[in-house]
C-alpha cells in the first residue's frame, strides 16, 4: 500500500507505544524467569548454530517469536538473530585461520546463503573482510556464548557485560610457580611474585 505524506507522523507514536509495552511486559516477569528463558534459548541456538532459525527456537521454548525476541533483546542487547549471526561469525574464524576452506564454503557451513552475505556481515561485525583477516590475522572482539554468570541483575534489569577476544596464536614467556590458594589469599604470594617478575 502506498504511503501518504503523513505516514511518518503516525509511525512514531506506534514505536513509542511498542517501547512502553515492552517495558511493561518485562516488568511483569520475575528475574529468574527471564534468565531461564534466555539461557534456554542460548542452549537451543548452540545446539544447532549453523542452521537455526527464529521459528525453530520459538517452537522449542514454547514462546512466541514476538515475546521471545523482546525478552532476549532486553536481557542481552541483541535480538535473537543478531546474536545467532554474531555467534556464527565467531565460529567461522577458526575455519578461516586453520583450514584452507574457501570463503564461499565457510559461508555455507555457517548458515549464510551467499558468500556476499557472509562477507558483508563479517566486515560489519569485525571491520575487516574474511580474506584480509585470513592473510593478516589480528585480535577481534567476538560474541561468546552467553552463560548464567554473564547475566547480571542491575536495578531490576539484565545487562550482558563480558566480551571475548579471538586472538591468533602467540608466545608467552614467564616463570612457572605453584601456589596454594591460601598462600595467594593470605600471604599475597602471587602479588609479590608479580612484583619480582616486573621490577620497577
Tab-separated table of C-alpha atoms in Angstrom:
chain	number	residue	atom	x	y	z
A	1	UNK	CA	0.000	0.000	0.000
A	2	UNK	CA	1.433	3.449	-0.910
A	3	UNK	CA	2.379	5.678	1.999
A	4	UNK	CA	0.785	9.070	2.411
A	5	UNK	CA	2.673	12.261	3.330
A	6	UNK	CA	1.631	11.980	6.991
A	7	UNK	CA	2.523	8.321	7.482
A	8	UNK	CA	5.813	9.146	9.236
A	9	UNK	CA	3.811	11.084	11.839
A	10	UNK	CA	1.711	8.014	12.531
A	11	UNK	CA	4.672	5.629	12.776
A	12	UNK	CA	6.458	7.419	15.651
A	13	UNK	CA	3.597	7.055	18.186
A	14	UNK	CA	3.397	3.362	17.272
A	15	UNK	CA	7.128	2.931	18.005
A	16	UNK	CA	6.820	4.745	21.348
A	17	UNK	CA	3.776	2.660	22.248
A	18	UNK	CA	5.717	-0.511	21.424
A	19	UNK	CA	8.590	0.552	23.710
A	20	UNK	CA	6.218	1.239	26.606
A	21	UNK	CA	4.503	-2.089	26.013
A	22	UNK	CA	7.853	-3.909	26.069
A	23	UNK	CA	8.893	-2.313	29.362
A	24	UNK	CA	5.517	-3.152	30.868
A	25	UNK	CA	5.770	-6.761	29.688
A	26	UNK	CA	9.267	-7.226	31.124
A	27	UNK	CA	8.316	-5.625	34.430
A	28	UNK	CA	5.734	-8.377	34.936
A	29	UNK	CA	8.260	-11.196	34.534
A	30	UNK	CA	10.253	-12.462	37.544
A	31	UNK	CA	14.003	-12.087	37.061
A	32	UNK	CA	14.566	-15.840	37.317
A	33	UNK	CA	12.057	-16.442	34.520
A	34	UNK	CA	13.890	-14.030	32.227
A	35	UNK	CA	17.204	-15.730	32.948
A	36	UNK	CA	15.649	-19.138	32.393
A	37	UNK	CA	14.214	-18.118	29.024
A	38	UNK	CA	17.461	-16.531	27.855
A	39	UNK	CA	19.656	-19.467	28.880
A	40	UNK	CA	17.236	-21.973	27.370
A	41	UNK	CA	17.257	-20.022	24.110
A	42	UNK	CA	21.065	-19.910	24.139
A	43	UNK	CA	21.277	-23.699	24.525
A	44	UNK	CA	18.892	-24.192	21.607
A	45	UNK	CA	20.975	-21.820	19.485
A	46	UNK	CA	24.274	-23.505	20.324
A	47	UNK	CA	22.812	-26.952	19.684
A	48	UNK	CA	22.108	-26.178	16.022
A	49	UNK	CA	24.027	-22.959	15.403
A	50	UNK	CA	24.702	-23.098	11.643
A	51	UNK	CA	21.093	-23.531	10.539
A	52	UNK	CA	18.904	-22.468	13.478
A	53	UNK	CA	16.024	-20.059	12.783
A	54	UNK	CA	13.813	-17.897	14.980
A	55	UNK	CA	10.868	-20.191	14.179
A	56	UNK	CA	12.864	-23.230	15.356
A	57	UNK	CA	13.805	-21.606	18.651
A	58	UNK	CA	10.326	-20.245	19.284
A	59	UNK	CA	8.732	-23.675	18.864
A	60	UNK	CA	11.303	-25.362	21.111
A	61	UNK	CA	10.993	-22.951	24.047
A	62	UNK	CA	7.208	-22.547	23.678
A	63	UNK	CA	7.320	-18.768	23.472
A	64	UNK	CA	6.033	-16.642	20.608
A	65	UNK	CA	8.657	-15.093	18.328
A	66	UNK	CA	7.437	-11.659	19.369
A	67	UNK	CA	7.849	-12.167	23.113
A	68	UNK	CA	10.969	-14.284	22.689
A	69	UNK	CA	12.757	-11.522	20.812
A	70	UNK	CA	11.659	-8.851	23.302
A	71	UNK	CA	12.876	-10.785	26.337
A	72	UNK	CA	16.147	-11.783	24.687
A	73	UNK	CA	16.989	-8.288	23.460
A	74	UNK	CA	16.144	-6.705	26.812
A	75	UNK	CA	18.486	-9.181	28.519
A	76	UNK	CA	21.412	-9.160	26.090
A	77	UNK	CA	21.161	-6.022	23.972
A	78	UNK	CA	20.862	-8.136	20.807
A	79	UNK	CA	17.873	-9.659	19.074
A	80	UNK	CA	17.889	-13.450	18.811
A	81	UNK	CA	19.030	-13.473	15.188
A	82	UNK	CA	21.626	-10.742	15.792
A	83	UNK	CA	23.122	-12.999	18.455
A	84	UNK	CA	22.901	-16.029	16.152
A	85	UNK	CA	24.678	-14.151	13.369
A	86	UNK	CA	27.413	-12.952	15.744
A	87	UNK	CA	27.959	-16.488	17.063
A	88	UNK	CA	28.138	-17.886	13.527
A	89	UNK	CA	30.731	-15.304	12.568
A	90	UNK	CA	32.779	-16.024	15.696
A	91	UNK	CA	32.689	-19.762	14.986
A	92	UNK	CA	33.838	-19.204	11.407
A	93	UNK	CA	37.102	-17.555	12.488
A	94	UNK	CA	38.732	-20.876	13.289
A	95	UNK	CA	37.966	-22.177	9.788
A	96	UNK	CA	39.446	-19.067	8.229
A	97	UNK	CA	42.687	-19.335	10.174
A	98	UNK	CA	43.276	-23.065	10.437
A	99	UNK	CA	41.848	-24.553	7.237
A	100	UNK	CA	42.197	-23.884	3.539
A	101	UNK	CA	38.423	-23.993	3.051
A	102	UNK	CA	37.141	-21.486	0.520
A	103	UNK	CA	35.314	-18.460	1.907
A	104	UNK	CA	32.270	-19.488	-0.139
A	105	UNK	CA	32.182	-22.895	1.570
A	106	UNK	CA	32.707	-21.399	5.030
A	107	UNK	CA	29.776	-19.084	4.359
A	108	UNK	CA	27.562	-22.071	3.534
A	109	UNK	CA	28.769	-24.066	6.527
A	110	UNK	CA	27.710	-21.320	8.941
A	111	UNK	CA	24.281	-20.669	7.514
A	112	UNK	CA	24.911	-17.766	5.161
A	113	UNK	CA	23.024	-18.292	1.921
A	114	UNK	CA	25.524	-16.388	-0.175
A	115	UNK	CA	29.229	-15.669	0.037
A	116	UNK	CA	28.491	-11.951	-0.343
A	117	UNK	CA	26.118	-12.071	2.652
A	118	UNK	CA	28.849	-13.635	4.781
A	119	UNK	CA	31.494	-11.134	3.651
A	120	UNK	CA	29.175	-8.195	4.310
A	121	UNK	CA	28.208	-9.480	7.777
A	122	UNK	CA	31.860	-10.242	8.597
A	123	UNK	CA	33.015	-6.744	7.683
A	124	UNK	CA	30.168	-5.171	9.640
A	125	UNK	CA	30.984	-7.274	12.715
A	126	UNK	CA	34.786	-7.088	12.658
A	127	UNK	CA	35.684	-4.169	10.393
A	128	UNK	CA	37.771	-6.337	8.071
A	129	UNK	CA	36.999	-8.776	5.250
A	130	UNK	CA	37.385	-12.554	5.733
A	131	UNK	CA	40.129	-12.680	3.101
A	132	UNK	CA	42.066	-9.852	4.734
A	133	UNK	CA	41.734	-11.499	8.155
A	134	UNK	CA	42.981	-14.794	6.731
A	135	UNK	CA	46.062	-13.116	5.237
A	136	UNK	CA	46.764	-10.811	8.182
A	137	UNK	CA	45.272	-12.297	11.394
A	138	UNK	CA	44.522	-9.842	14.173
A	139	UNK	CA	42.742	-9.819	17.529
A	140	UNK	CA	38.977	-9.446	17.146
A	141	UNK	CA	36.282	-8.788	19.719
A	142	UNK	CA	33.770	-11.613	19.376
A	143	UNK	CA	30.407	-12.562	20.821
A	144	UNK	CA	30.960	-15.592	23.047
A	145	UNK	CA	28.266	-17.937	24.317
A	146	UNK	CA	26.053	-16.346	26.948
A	147	UNK	CA	26.290	-18.152	30.290
A	148	UNK	CA	24.462	-17.720	33.576
A	149	UNK	CA	27.406	-15.809	35.021
A	150	UNK	CA	27.238	-13.453	32.036
A	151	UNK	CA	23.828	-12.180	33.081
A	152	UNK	CA	23.931	-9.654	35.898
A	153	UNK	CA	20.964	-8.208	37.727
A	154	UNK	CA	21.141	-4.413	37.829
A	155	UNK	CA	18.316	-2.182	39.007
A	156	UNK	CA	15.707	-4.789	38.254
A	157	UNK	CA	17.020	-5.402	34.738
A	158	UNK	CA	19.595	-7.530	32.994
A	159	UNK	CA	22.735	-6.444	31.238
A	160	UNK	CA	25.196	-8.542	29.252
A	161	UNK	CA	28.680	-7.305	30.208
A	162	UNK	CA	31.578	-9.649	29.433
A	163	UNK	CA	33.098	-9.982	25.988
A	164	UNK	CA	35.727	-12.228	24.445
A	165	UNK	CA	38.585	-11.581	22.070
A	166	UNK	CA	39.684	-14.018	19.361
A	167	UNK	CA	43.463	-13.773	19.193
A	168	UNK	CA	45.759	-15.589	16.752
A	169	UNK	CA	48.368	-17.899	18.304
A	170	UNK	CA	51.245	-16.148	20.061
A	171	UNK	CA	54.034	-16.994	22.518
A	172	UNK	CA	54.267	-16.017	26.175
A	173	UNK	CA	57.296	-16.031	28.466
A	174	UNK	CA	57.108	-16.421	32.221
A	175	UNK	CA	58.259	-18.245	35.346
A	176	UNK	CA	56.340	-21.360	36.405
A	177	UNK	CA	55.443	-21.291	40.110
A	178	UNK	CA	52.932	-23.343	42.085
A	179	UNK	CA	50.955	-21.671	44.862
A	180	UNK	CA	48.176	-22.833	47.113
A	181	UNK	CA	45.000	-20.793	47.336
A	182	UNK	CA	45.759	-19.960	50.973
A	183	UNK	CA	49.242	-18.690	50.106
A	184	UNK	CA	47.837	-16.398	47.484
A	185	UNK	CA	44.926	-15.235	49.624
A	186	UNK	CA	46.652	-14.570	52.940
A	187	UNK	CA	50.330	-14.059	52.130
A	188	UNK	CA	49.871	-12.125	48.876
A	189	UNK	CA	52.360	-14.546	47.338
A	190	UNK	CA	51.038	-14.130	43.794
A	191	UNK	CA	51.224	-10.341	44.018
A	192	UNK	CA	54.778	-10.499	45.364
A	193	UNK	CA	55.865	-12.827	42.553
A	194	UNK	CA	54.395	-10.443	40.008
A	195	UNK	CA	56.425	-7.594	41.502
A	196	UNK	CA	59.593	-9.687	41.255
A	197	UNK	CA	58.853	-10.539	37.625
A	198	UNK	CA	58.265	-6.897	36.700
A	199	UNK	CA	60.876	-4.975	38.710
A	200	UNK	CA	60.454	-1.186	38.935
